[in-house]
mmCIF file with all atom_site columns, C-alpha atoms in Angstrom:
data_model
loop_
_atom_site.group_PDB
_atom_site.id
_atom_site.type_symbol
_atom_site.label_atom_id
_atom_site.label_alt_id
_atom_site.label_comp_id
_atom_site.label_asym_id
_atom_site.label_entity_id
_atom_site.label_seq_id
_atom_site.pdbx_PDB_ins_code
_atom_site.Cartn_x
_atom_site.Cartn_y
_atom_site.Cartn_z
_atom_site.occupancy
_atom_site.B_iso_or_equiv
_atom_site.pdbx_formal_charge
_atom_site.auth_seq_id
_atom_site.auth_comp_id
_atom_site.auth_asym_id
_atom_site.auth_atom_id
_atom_site.pdbx_PDB_model_num
ATOM 1   C CA . TYR A 1 1   ? 38.120 -55.803 -10.638 1.00 0.00 ? 873  TYR A CA 1
ATOM 2   C CA . MET A 1 2   ? 35.190 -55.317 -13.121 1.00 0.00 ? 874  MET A CA 1
ATOM 3   C CA . ASP A 1 3   ? 32.794 -53.205 -12.449 1.00 0.00 ? 875  ASP A CA 1
ATOM 4   C CA . GLN A 1 4   ? 28.681 -53.947 -11.641 1.00 0.00 ? 876  GLN A CA 1
ATOM 5   C CA . THR A 1 5   ? 26.913 -52.822 -15.237 1.00 0.00 ? 877  THR A CA 1
ATOM 6   C CA . PRO A 1 6   ? 26.626 -55.863 -17.296 1.00 0.00 ? 878  PRO A CA 1
ATOM 7   C CA . LYS A 1 7   ? 29.505 -56.953 -19.486 1.00 0.00 ? 879  LYS A CA 1
ATOM 8   C CA . LYS A 1 8   ? 29.355 -57.903 -22.900 1.00 0.00 ? 880  LYS A CA 1
ATOM 9   C CA . ILE A 1 9   ? 30.187 -61.729 -24.017 1.00 0.00 ? 881  ILE A CA 1
ATOM 10  C CA . GLY A 1 10  ? 30.921 -62.168 -27.615 1.00 0.00 ? 882  GLY A CA 1
ATOM 11  C CA . MET A 1 11  ? 30.962 -65.826 -28.225 1.00 0.00 ? 883  MET A CA 1
ATOM 12  C CA . VAL A 1 12  ? 32.281 -68.286 -30.842 1.00 0.00 ? 884  VAL A CA 1
ATOM 13  C CA . SER A 1 13  ? 31.721 -71.806 -30.411 1.00 0.00 ? 885  SER A CA 1
ATOM 14  C CA . LEU A 1 14  ? 33.821 -74.324 -33.008 1.00 0.00 ? 886  LEU A CA 1
ATOM 15  C CA . GLY A 1 15  ? 33.353 -77.770 -33.298 1.00 0.00 ? 887  GLY A CA 1
ATOM 16  C CA . CYS A 1 16  ? 31.327 -80.775 -32.616 1.00 0.00 ? 888  CYS A CA 1
ATOM 17  C CA . PRO A 1 17  ? 27.590 -80.481 -30.982 1.00 0.00 ? 889  PRO A CA 1
ATOM 18  C CA . LYS A 1 18  ? 29.225 -81.170 -27.984 1.00 0.00 ? 890  LYS A CA 1
ATOM 19  C CA . ASN A 1 19  ? 31.283 -78.239 -27.529 1.00 0.00 ? 891  ASN A CA 1
ATOM 20  C CA . LEU A 1 20  ? 28.223 -75.998 -28.858 1.00 0.00 ? 892  LEU A CA 1
ATOM 21  C CA . VAL A 1 21  ? 26.174 -77.294 -26.018 1.00 0.00 ? 893  VAL A CA 1
ATOM 22  C CA . ASP A 1 22  ? 28.889 -76.973 -23.702 1.00 0.00 ? 894  ASP A CA 1
ATOM 23  C CA . SER A 1 23  ? 29.312 -73.444 -24.967 1.00 0.00 ? 895  SER A CA 1
ATOM 24  C CA . GLU A 1 24  ? 25.612 -72.510 -24.640 1.00 0.00 ? 896  GLU A CA 1
ATOM 25  C CA . ALA A 1 25  ? 25.776 -73.679 -20.993 1.00 0.00 ? 897  ALA A CA 1
ATOM 26  C CA . LEU A 1 26  ? 28.998 -71.740 -19.996 1.00 0.00 ? 898  LEU A CA 1
ATOM 27  C CA . LEU A 1 27  ? 26.418 -68.696 -21.863 1.00 0.00 ? 899  LEU A CA 1
ATOM 28  C CA . GLY A 1 28  ? 23.549 -69.581 -19.420 1.00 0.00 ? 900  GLY A CA 1
ATOM 29  C CA . ASP A 1 29  ? 26.025 -69.499 -16.439 1.00 0.00 ? 901  ASP A CA 1
ATOM 30  C CA . LEU A 1 30  ? 27.063 -65.981 -17.086 1.00 0.00 ? 902  LEU A CA 1
ATOM 31  C CA . GLY A 1 31  ? 24.111 -64.886 -17.796 1.00 0.00 ? 903  GLY A CA 1
ATOM 32  C CA . VAL A 1 32  ? 22.977 -65.843 -14.714 1.00 0.00 ? 904  VAL A CA 1
ATOM 33  C CA . SER A 1 33  ? 25.535 -64.132 -13.274 1.00 0.00 ? 905  SER A CA 1
ATOM 34  C CA . GLY A 1 34  ? 25.347 -60.064 -14.869 1.00 0.00 ? 906  GLY A CA 1
ATOM 35  C CA . TYR A 1 35  ? 27.037 -60.651 -18.534 1.00 0.00 ? 907  TYR A CA 1
ATOM 36  C CA . GLU A 1 36  ? 24.785 -59.800 -21.575 1.00 0.00 ? 908  GLU A CA 1
ATOM 37  C CA . MET A 1 37  ? 25.568 -61.390 -24.934 1.00 0.00 ? 909  MET A CA 1
ATOM 38  C CA . THR A 1 38  ? 26.544 -60.159 -28.033 1.00 0.00 ? 910  THR A CA 1
ATOM 39  C CA . PRO A 1 39  ? 26.608 -61.589 -31.858 1.00 0.00 ? 911  PRO A CA 1
ATOM 40  C CA . ASP A 1 40  ? 28.751 -58.645 -32.415 1.00 0.00 ? 912  ASP A CA 1
ATOM 41  C CA . GLU A 1 41  ? 31.783 -60.020 -31.185 1.00 0.00 ? 913  GLU A CA 1
ATOM 42  C CA . SER A 1 42  ? 33.263 -55.821 -31.328 1.00 0.00 ? 914  SER A CA 1
ATOM 43  C CA . GLU A 1 43  ? 30.961 -54.264 -29.514 1.00 0.00 ? 915  GLU A CA 1
ATOM 44  C CA . ALA A 1 44  ? 31.571 -57.310 -26.813 1.00 0.00 ? 916  ALA A CA 1
ATOM 45  C CA . ASP A 1 45  ? 34.422 -57.203 -23.265 1.00 0.00 ? 917  ASP A CA 1
ATOM 46  C CA . VAL A 1 46  ? 34.447 -60.648 -22.436 1.00 0.00 ? 918  VAL A CA 1
ATOM 47  C CA . ILE A 1 47  ? 35.328 -62.890 -26.378 1.00 0.00 ? 919  ILE A CA 1
ATOM 48  C CA . ILE A 1 48  ? 35.223 -67.001 -24.982 1.00 0.00 ? 920  ILE A CA 1
ATOM 49  C CA . VAL A 1 49  ? 36.499 -68.485 -28.477 1.00 0.00 ? 921  VAL A CA 1
ATOM 50  C CA . ASN A 1 50  ? 35.456 -73.058 -27.299 1.00 0.00 ? 922  ASN A CA 1
ATOM 51  C CA . THR A 1 51  ? 37.799 -74.546 -29.535 1.00 0.00 ? 923  THR A CA 1
ATOM 52  C CA . CYS A 1 52  ? 37.773 -78.016 -31.265 1.00 0.00 ? 924  CYS A CA 1
ATOM 53  C CA . GLY A 1 53  ? 41.523 -79.283 -31.255 1.00 0.00 ? 925  GLY A CA 1
ATOM 54  C CA . PHE A 1 54  ? 40.308 -83.120 -33.341 1.00 0.00 ? 926  PHE A CA 1
ATOM 55  C CA . LEU A 1 55  ? 41.565 -82.527 -37.276 1.00 0.00 ? 927  LEU A CA 1
ATOM 56  C CA . GLN A 1 56  ? 44.223 -80.677 -37.979 1.00 0.00 ? 928  GLN A CA 1
ATOM 57  C CA . SER A 1 57  ? 42.088 -78.489 -40.099 1.00 0.00 ? 929  SER A CA 1
ATOM 58  C CA . ALA A 1 58  ? 39.349 -78.025 -36.855 1.00 0.00 ? 930  ALA A CA 1
ATOM 59  C CA . VAL A 1 59  ? 42.682 -76.791 -34.831 1.00 0.00 ? 931  VAL A CA 1
ATOM 60  C CA . LYS A 1 60  ? 44.111 -74.259 -37.759 1.00 0.00 ? 932  LYS A CA 1
ATOM 61  C CA . GLU A 1 61  ? 40.220 -73.456 -37.898 1.00 0.00 ? 933  GLU A CA 1
ATOM 62  C CA . SER A 1 62  ? 40.749 -72.898 -33.885 1.00 0.00 ? 934  SER A CA 1
ATOM 63  C CA . ILE A 1 63  ? 44.305 -71.315 -33.794 1.00 0.00 ? 935  ILE A CA 1
ATOM 64  C CA . ASP A 1 64  ? 43.022 -68.911 -36.924 1.00 0.00 ? 936  ASP A CA 1
ATOM 65  C CA . THR A 1 65  ? 39.832 -68.052 -34.852 1.00 0.00 ? 937  THR A CA 1
ATOM 66  C CA . ILE A 1 66  ? 41.986 -67.320 -31.512 1.00 0.00 ? 938  ILE A CA 1
ATOM 67  C CA . LEU A 1 67  ? 43.629 -64.771 -33.654 1.00 0.00 ? 939  LEU A CA 1
ATOM 68  C CA . GLU A 1 68  ? 40.848 -62.963 -36.015 1.00 0.00 ? 940  GLU A CA 1
ATOM 69  C CA . MET A 1 69  ? 39.403 -62.421 -31.916 1.00 0.00 ? 941  MET A CA 1
ATOM 70  C CA . ALA A 1 70  ? 42.300 -61.905 -30.417 1.00 0.00 ? 942  ALA A CA 1
ATOM 71  C CA . GLY A 1 71  ? 42.696 -58.881 -33.277 1.00 0.00 ? 943  GLY A CA 1
ATOM 72  C CA . HIS A 1 72  ? 39.383 -57.036 -31.078 1.00 0.00 ? 944  HIS A CA 1
ATOM 73  C CA . LYS A 1 73  ? 42.158 -56.109 -27.856 1.00 0.00 ? 945  LYS A CA 1
ATOM 74  C CA . THR A 1 74  ? 43.489 -53.528 -30.200 1.00 0.00 ? 946  THR A CA 1
ATOM 75  C CA . ASP A 1 75  ? 40.062 -52.428 -32.235 1.00 0.00 ? 947  ASP A CA 1
ATOM 76  C CA . GLY A 1 76  ? 37.248 -52.939 -30.637 1.00 0.00 ? 948  GLY A CA 1
ATOM 77  C CA . ARG A 1 77  ? 36.267 -53.892 -26.140 1.00 0.00 ? 949  ARG A CA 1
ATOM 78  C CA . CYS A 1 78  ? 37.805 -56.493 -26.577 1.00 0.00 ? 950  CYS A CA 1
ATOM 79  C CA . GLN A 1 79  ? 40.103 -56.888 -22.537 1.00 0.00 ? 951  GLN A CA 1
ATOM 80  C CA . ARG A 1 80  ? 39.824 -60.499 -22.318 1.00 0.00 ? 952  ARG A CA 1
ATOM 81  C CA . LEU A 1 81  ? 40.309 -63.548 -24.577 1.00 0.00 ? 953  LEU A CA 1
ATOM 82  C CA . VAL A 1 82  ? 39.399 -66.430 -23.061 1.00 0.00 ? 954  VAL A CA 1
ATOM 83  C CA . VAL A 1 83  ? 39.779 -69.992 -24.380 1.00 0.00 ? 955  VAL A CA 1
ATOM 84  C CA . THR A 1 84  ? 38.102 -72.724 -23.508 1.00 0.00 ? 956  THR A CA 1
ATOM 85  C CA . GLY A 1 85  ? 37.732 -76.523 -25.549 1.00 0.00 ? 957  GLY A CA 1
ATOM 86  C CA . CYS A 1 86  ? 39.851 -79.574 -26.536 1.00 0.00 ? 958  CYS A CA 1
ATOM 87  C CA . LEU A 1 87  ? 42.491 -77.813 -27.880 1.00 0.00 ? 959  LEU A CA 1
ATOM 88  C CA . ALA A 1 88  ? 42.803 -75.537 -24.733 1.00 0.00 ? 960  ALA A CA 1
ATOM 89  C CA . GLU A 1 89  ? 43.255 -78.554 -22.870 1.00 0.00 ? 961  GLU A CA 1
ATOM 90  C CA . ARG A 1 90  ? 44.960 -80.381 -25.877 1.00 0.00 ? 962  ARG A CA 1
ATOM 91  C CA . HIS A 1 91  ? 48.026 -77.528 -26.176 1.00 0.00 ? 963  HIS A CA 1
ATOM 92  C CA . PRO A 1 92  ? 47.884 -75.508 -23.560 1.00 0.00 ? 964  PRO A CA 1
ATOM 93  C CA . GLU A 1 93  ? 51.881 -74.373 -23.289 1.00 0.00 ? 965  GLU A CA 1
ATOM 94  C CA . GLU A 1 94  ? 51.456 -73.426 -26.810 1.00 0.00 ? 966  GLU A CA 1
ATOM 95  C CA . LEU A 1 95  ? 49.315 -71.774 -27.505 1.00 0.00 ? 967  LEU A CA 1
ATOM 96  C CA . LEU A 1 96  ? 49.340 -69.304 -24.508 1.00 0.00 ? 968  LEU A CA 1
ATOM 97  C CA . GLN A 1 97  ? 52.949 -68.783 -25.933 1.00 0.00 ? 969  GLN A CA 1
ATOM 98  C CA . GLU A 1 98  ? 52.322 -68.668 -28.864 1.00 0.00 ? 970  GLU A CA 1
ATOM 99  C CA . ILE A 1 99  ? 49.294 -65.944 -29.238 1.00 0.00 ? 971  ILE A CA 1
ATOM 100 C CA . PRO A 1 100 ? 50.302 -63.532 -25.620 1.00 0.00 ? 972  PRO A CA 1
ATOM 101 C CA . GLU A 1 101 ? 46.742 -62.255 -26.110 1.00 0.00 ? 973  GLU A CA 1
ATOM 102 C CA . ILE A 1 102 ? 45.011 -65.632 -24.129 1.00 0.00 ? 974  ILE A CA 1
ATOM 103 C CA . ASP A 1 103 ? 44.008 -64.221 -20.821 1.00 0.00 ? 975  ASP A CA 1
ATOM 104 C CA . HIS A 1 104 ? 42.598 -67.436 -19.677 1.00 0.00 ? 976  HIS A CA 1
ATOM 105 C CA . LEU A 1 105 ? 42.846 -71.101 -21.601 1.00 0.00 ? 977  LEU A CA 1
ATOM 106 C CA . LEU A 1 106 ? 40.757 -73.414 -19.569 1.00 0.00 ? 978  LEU A CA 1
ATOM 107 C CA . GLY A 1 107 ? 39.702 -77.405 -20.508 1.00 0.00 ? 979  GLY A CA 1
ATOM 108 C CA . THR A 1 108 ? 36.702 -79.042 -21.177 1.00 0.00 ? 980  THR A CA 1
ATOM 109 C CA . LYS A 1 109 ? 36.277 -79.369 -17.161 1.00 0.00 ? 981  LYS A CA 1
ATOM 110 C CA . GLN A 1 110 ? 37.151 -76.010 -15.701 1.00 0.00 ? 982  GLN A CA 1
ATOM 111 C CA . TYR A 1 111 ? 34.101 -74.028 -18.110 1.00 0.00 ? 983  TYR A CA 1
ATOM 112 C CA . PRO A 1 112 ? 32.498 -73.369 -13.803 1.00 0.00 ? 984  PRO A CA 1
ATOM 113 C CA . LEU A 1 113 ? 35.276 -71.494 -13.303 1.00 0.00 ? 985  LEU A CA 1
ATOM 114 C CA . LEU A 1 114 ? 35.141 -68.644 -16.444 1.00 0.00 ? 986  LEU A CA 1
ATOM 115 C CA . LYS A 1 115 ? 33.201 -66.668 -14.212 1.00 0.00 ? 987  LYS A CA 1
ATOM 116 C CA . HIS A 1 116 ? 34.361 -66.315 -11.146 1.00 0.00 ? 988  HIS A CA 1
ATOM 117 C CA . LEU A 1 117 ? 38.296 -65.737 -13.782 1.00 0.00 ? 989  LEU A CA 1
ATOM 118 C CA . LEU A 1 118 ? 35.787 -62.358 -14.530 1.00 0.00 ? 990  LEU A CA 1
ATOM 119 C CA . ASN A 1 119 ? 35.276 -61.289 -11.500 1.00 0.00 ? 991  ASN A CA 1
ATOM 120 C CA . GLY A 1 120 ? 38.925 -60.892 -10.137 1.00 0.00 ? 992  GLY A CA 1
ATOM 121 C CA . PRO A 1 121 ? 41.435 -59.360 -11.010 1.00 0.00 ? 993  PRO A CA 1
ATOM 122 C CA . ASP A 1 122 ? 42.413 -57.657 -14.500 1.00 0.00 ? 994  ASP A CA 1
ATOM 123 C CA . GLY A 1 123 ? 45.924 -58.532 -13.574 1.00 0.00 ? 995  GLY A CA 1
ATOM 124 C CA . SER A 1 124 ? 45.783 -62.091 -12.432 1.00 0.00 ? 996  SER A CA 1
ATOM 125 C CA . LYS A 1 125 ? 48.796 -63.739 -12.989 1.00 0.00 ? 997  LYS A CA 1
ATOM 126 C CA . GLU A 1 126 ? 47.676 -67.641 -13.500 1.00 0.00 ? 998  GLU A CA 1
ATOM 127 C CA . ARG A 1 127 ? 46.643 -68.303 -17.967 1.00 0.00 ? 999  ARG A CA 1
ATOM 128 C CA . ASN A 1 128 ? 46.770 -71.607 -17.971 1.00 0.00 ? 1000 ASN A CA 1
ATOM 129 C CA . HIS A 1 129 ? 43.418 -73.257 -15.837 1.00 0.00 ? 1001 HIS A CA 1
ATOM 130 C CA . THR A 1 130 ? 43.843 -76.409 -17.453 1.00 0.00 ? 1002 THR A CA 1
ATOM 131 C CA . HIS A 1 131 ? 45.525 -77.918 -14.561 1.00 0.00 ? 1003 HIS A CA 1
ATOM 132 C CA . GLU A 1 132 ? 43.089 -76.681 -11.618 1.00 0.00 ? 1004 GLU A CA 1
ATOM 133 C CA . PRO A 1 133 ? 40.460 -79.731 -11.282 1.00 0.00 ? 1005 PRO A CA 1
ATOM 134 C CA . ALA A 1 134 ? 37.974 -80.412 -12.443 1.00 0.00 ? 1006 ALA A CA 1
ATOM 135 C CA . GLN A 1 135 ? 34.815 -79.218 -11.427 1.00 0.00 ? 1007 GLN A CA 1
ATOM 136 C CA . TYR A 1 136 ? 30.299 -80.519 -12.824 1.00 0.00 ? 1008 TYR A CA 1
ATOM 137 C CA . PHE A 1 137 ? 28.447 -78.229 -14.766 1.00 0.00 ? 1009 PHE A CA 1
ATOM 138 C CA . ASP A 1 138 ? 25.760 -78.192 -14.469 1.00 0.00 ? 1010 ASP A CA 1
ATOM 139 C CA . THR A 1 139 ? 22.717 -75.248 -15.492 1.00 0.00 ? 1011 THR A CA 1
ATOM 140 C CA . PRO A 1 140 ? 19.990 -76.500 -15.647 1.00 0.00 ? 1012 PRO A CA 1
ATOM 141 C CA . GLY A 1 141 ? 17.077 -74.190 -16.997 1.00 0.00 ? 1013 GLY A CA 1
ATOM 142 C CA . ASN A 1 142 ? 20.056 -71.476 -17.179 1.00 0.00 ? 1014 ASN A CA 1
ATOM 143 C CA . ARG A 1 143 ? 21.349 -72.633 -21.384 1.00 0.00 ? 1015 ARG A CA 1
ATOM 144 C CA . VAL A 1 144 ? 21.618 -70.361 -24.070 1.00 0.00 ? 1016 VAL A CA 1
ATOM 145 C CA . LEU A 1 145 ? 19.782 -72.595 -26.688 1.00 0.00 ? 1017 LEU A CA 1
ATOM 146 C CA . THR A 1 146 ? 21.978 -70.831 -30.284 1.00 0.00 ? 1018 THR A CA 1
ATOM 147 C CA . THR A 1 147 ? 19.844 -73.067 -32.510 1.00 0.00 ? 1019 THR A CA 1
ATOM 148 C CA . PRO A 1 148 ? 16.184 -72.493 -34.342 1.00 0.00 ? 1020 PRO A CA 1
ATOM 149 C CA . PHE A 1 149 ? 13.297 -72.951 -31.751 1.00 0.00 ? 1021 PHE A CA 1
ATOM 150 C CA . TYR A 1 150 ? 12.386 -75.597 -32.974 1.00 0.00 ? 1022 TYR A CA 1
ATOM 151 C CA . SER A 1 151 ? 15.442 -77.727 -32.200 1.00 0.00 ? 1023 SER A CA 1
ATOM 152 C CA . ALA A 1 152 ? 18.343 -78.516 -29.352 1.00 0.00 ? 1024 ALA A CA 1
ATOM 153 C CA . TYR A 1 153 ? 21.163 -80.610 -29.198 1.00 0.00 ? 1025 TYR A CA 1
ATOM 154 C CA . VAL A 1 154 ? 21.325 -82.959 -26.012 1.00 0.00 ? 1026 VAL A CA 1
ATOM 155 C CA . LYS A 1 155 ? 24.961 -84.217 -24.208 1.00 0.00 ? 1027 LYS A CA 1
ATOM 156 C CA . ILE A 1 156 ? 25.269 -87.346 -23.147 1.00 0.00 ? 1028 ILE A CA 1
ATOM 157 C CA . ALA A 1 157 ? 28.140 -88.267 -22.408 1.00 0.00 ? 1029 ALA A CA 1
ATOM 158 C CA . GLU A 1 158 ? 31.202 -86.411 -21.703 1.00 0.00 ? 1030 GLU A CA 1
ATOM 159 C CA . GLY A 1 159 ? 33.821 -87.933 -23.964 1.00 0.00 ? 1031 GLY A CA 1
ATOM 160 C CA . CYS A 1 160 ? 34.220 -91.047 -25.633 1.00 0.00 ? 1032 CYS A CA 1
ATOM 161 C CA . SER A 1 161 ? 34.409 -94.964 -24.260 1.00 0.00 ? 1033 SER A CA 1
ATOM 162 C CA . ASN A 1 162 ? 36.054 -96.745 -26.335 1.00 0.00 ? 1034 ASN A CA 1
ATOM 163 C CA . LYS A 1 163 ? 40.302 -96.683 -26.179 1.00 0.00 ? 1035 LYS A CA 1
ATOM 164 C CA . CYS A 1 164 ? 41.281 -96.085 -30.632 1.00 0.00 ? 1036 CYS A CA 1
ATOM 165 C CA . ALA A 1 165 ? 44.587 -95.446 -30.889 1.00 0.00 ? 1037 ALA A CA 1
ATOM 166 C CA . PHE A 1 166 ? 44.290 -92.940 -33.355 1.00 0.00 ? 1038 PHE A CA 1
ATOM 167 C CA . CYS A 1 167 ? 41.959 -90.667 -31.283 1.00 0.00 ? 1039 CYS A CA 1
ATOM 168 C CA . ILE A 1 168 ? 42.372 -87.477 -29.167 1.00 0.00 ? 1040 ILE A CA 1
ATOM 169 C CA . ILE A 1 169 ? 39.462 -87.332 -27.780 1.00 0.00 ? 1041 ILE A CA 1
#
């Protein structure tokens, strides 16, 4: 089990402002749970990559970033690599098969699970959590703003109500 000393979390948030709001809420939730944030991934015990899967260029950026962060498991302090967000939700099996360094994979509806997974034993056999029931993620007042002090994004909806045939959202 992870000991009670604060663990350092590194976060890379890719994609749209909705993803950024989710990342900020997740950092706030983990901060309240005793985790410390670091902007330097090489110092992080846990690295989270919040992915985008909208355009092919975004998919490539997400995969390149996951692979780059996976390098910190051998070259840095990283003990756990967590991949979240839209790409994780869209292609979980392929990601886990192609990138064995991923310890946990969560979709956009499983963010509240993360602090429980991080406090569990390292040897957890289940890596794909995208099929877990959706959980409402409410972190009032705990969000860690990563934007300049004079601005912040406000998320007013989950996904989109339009049913465009070409869109994956």
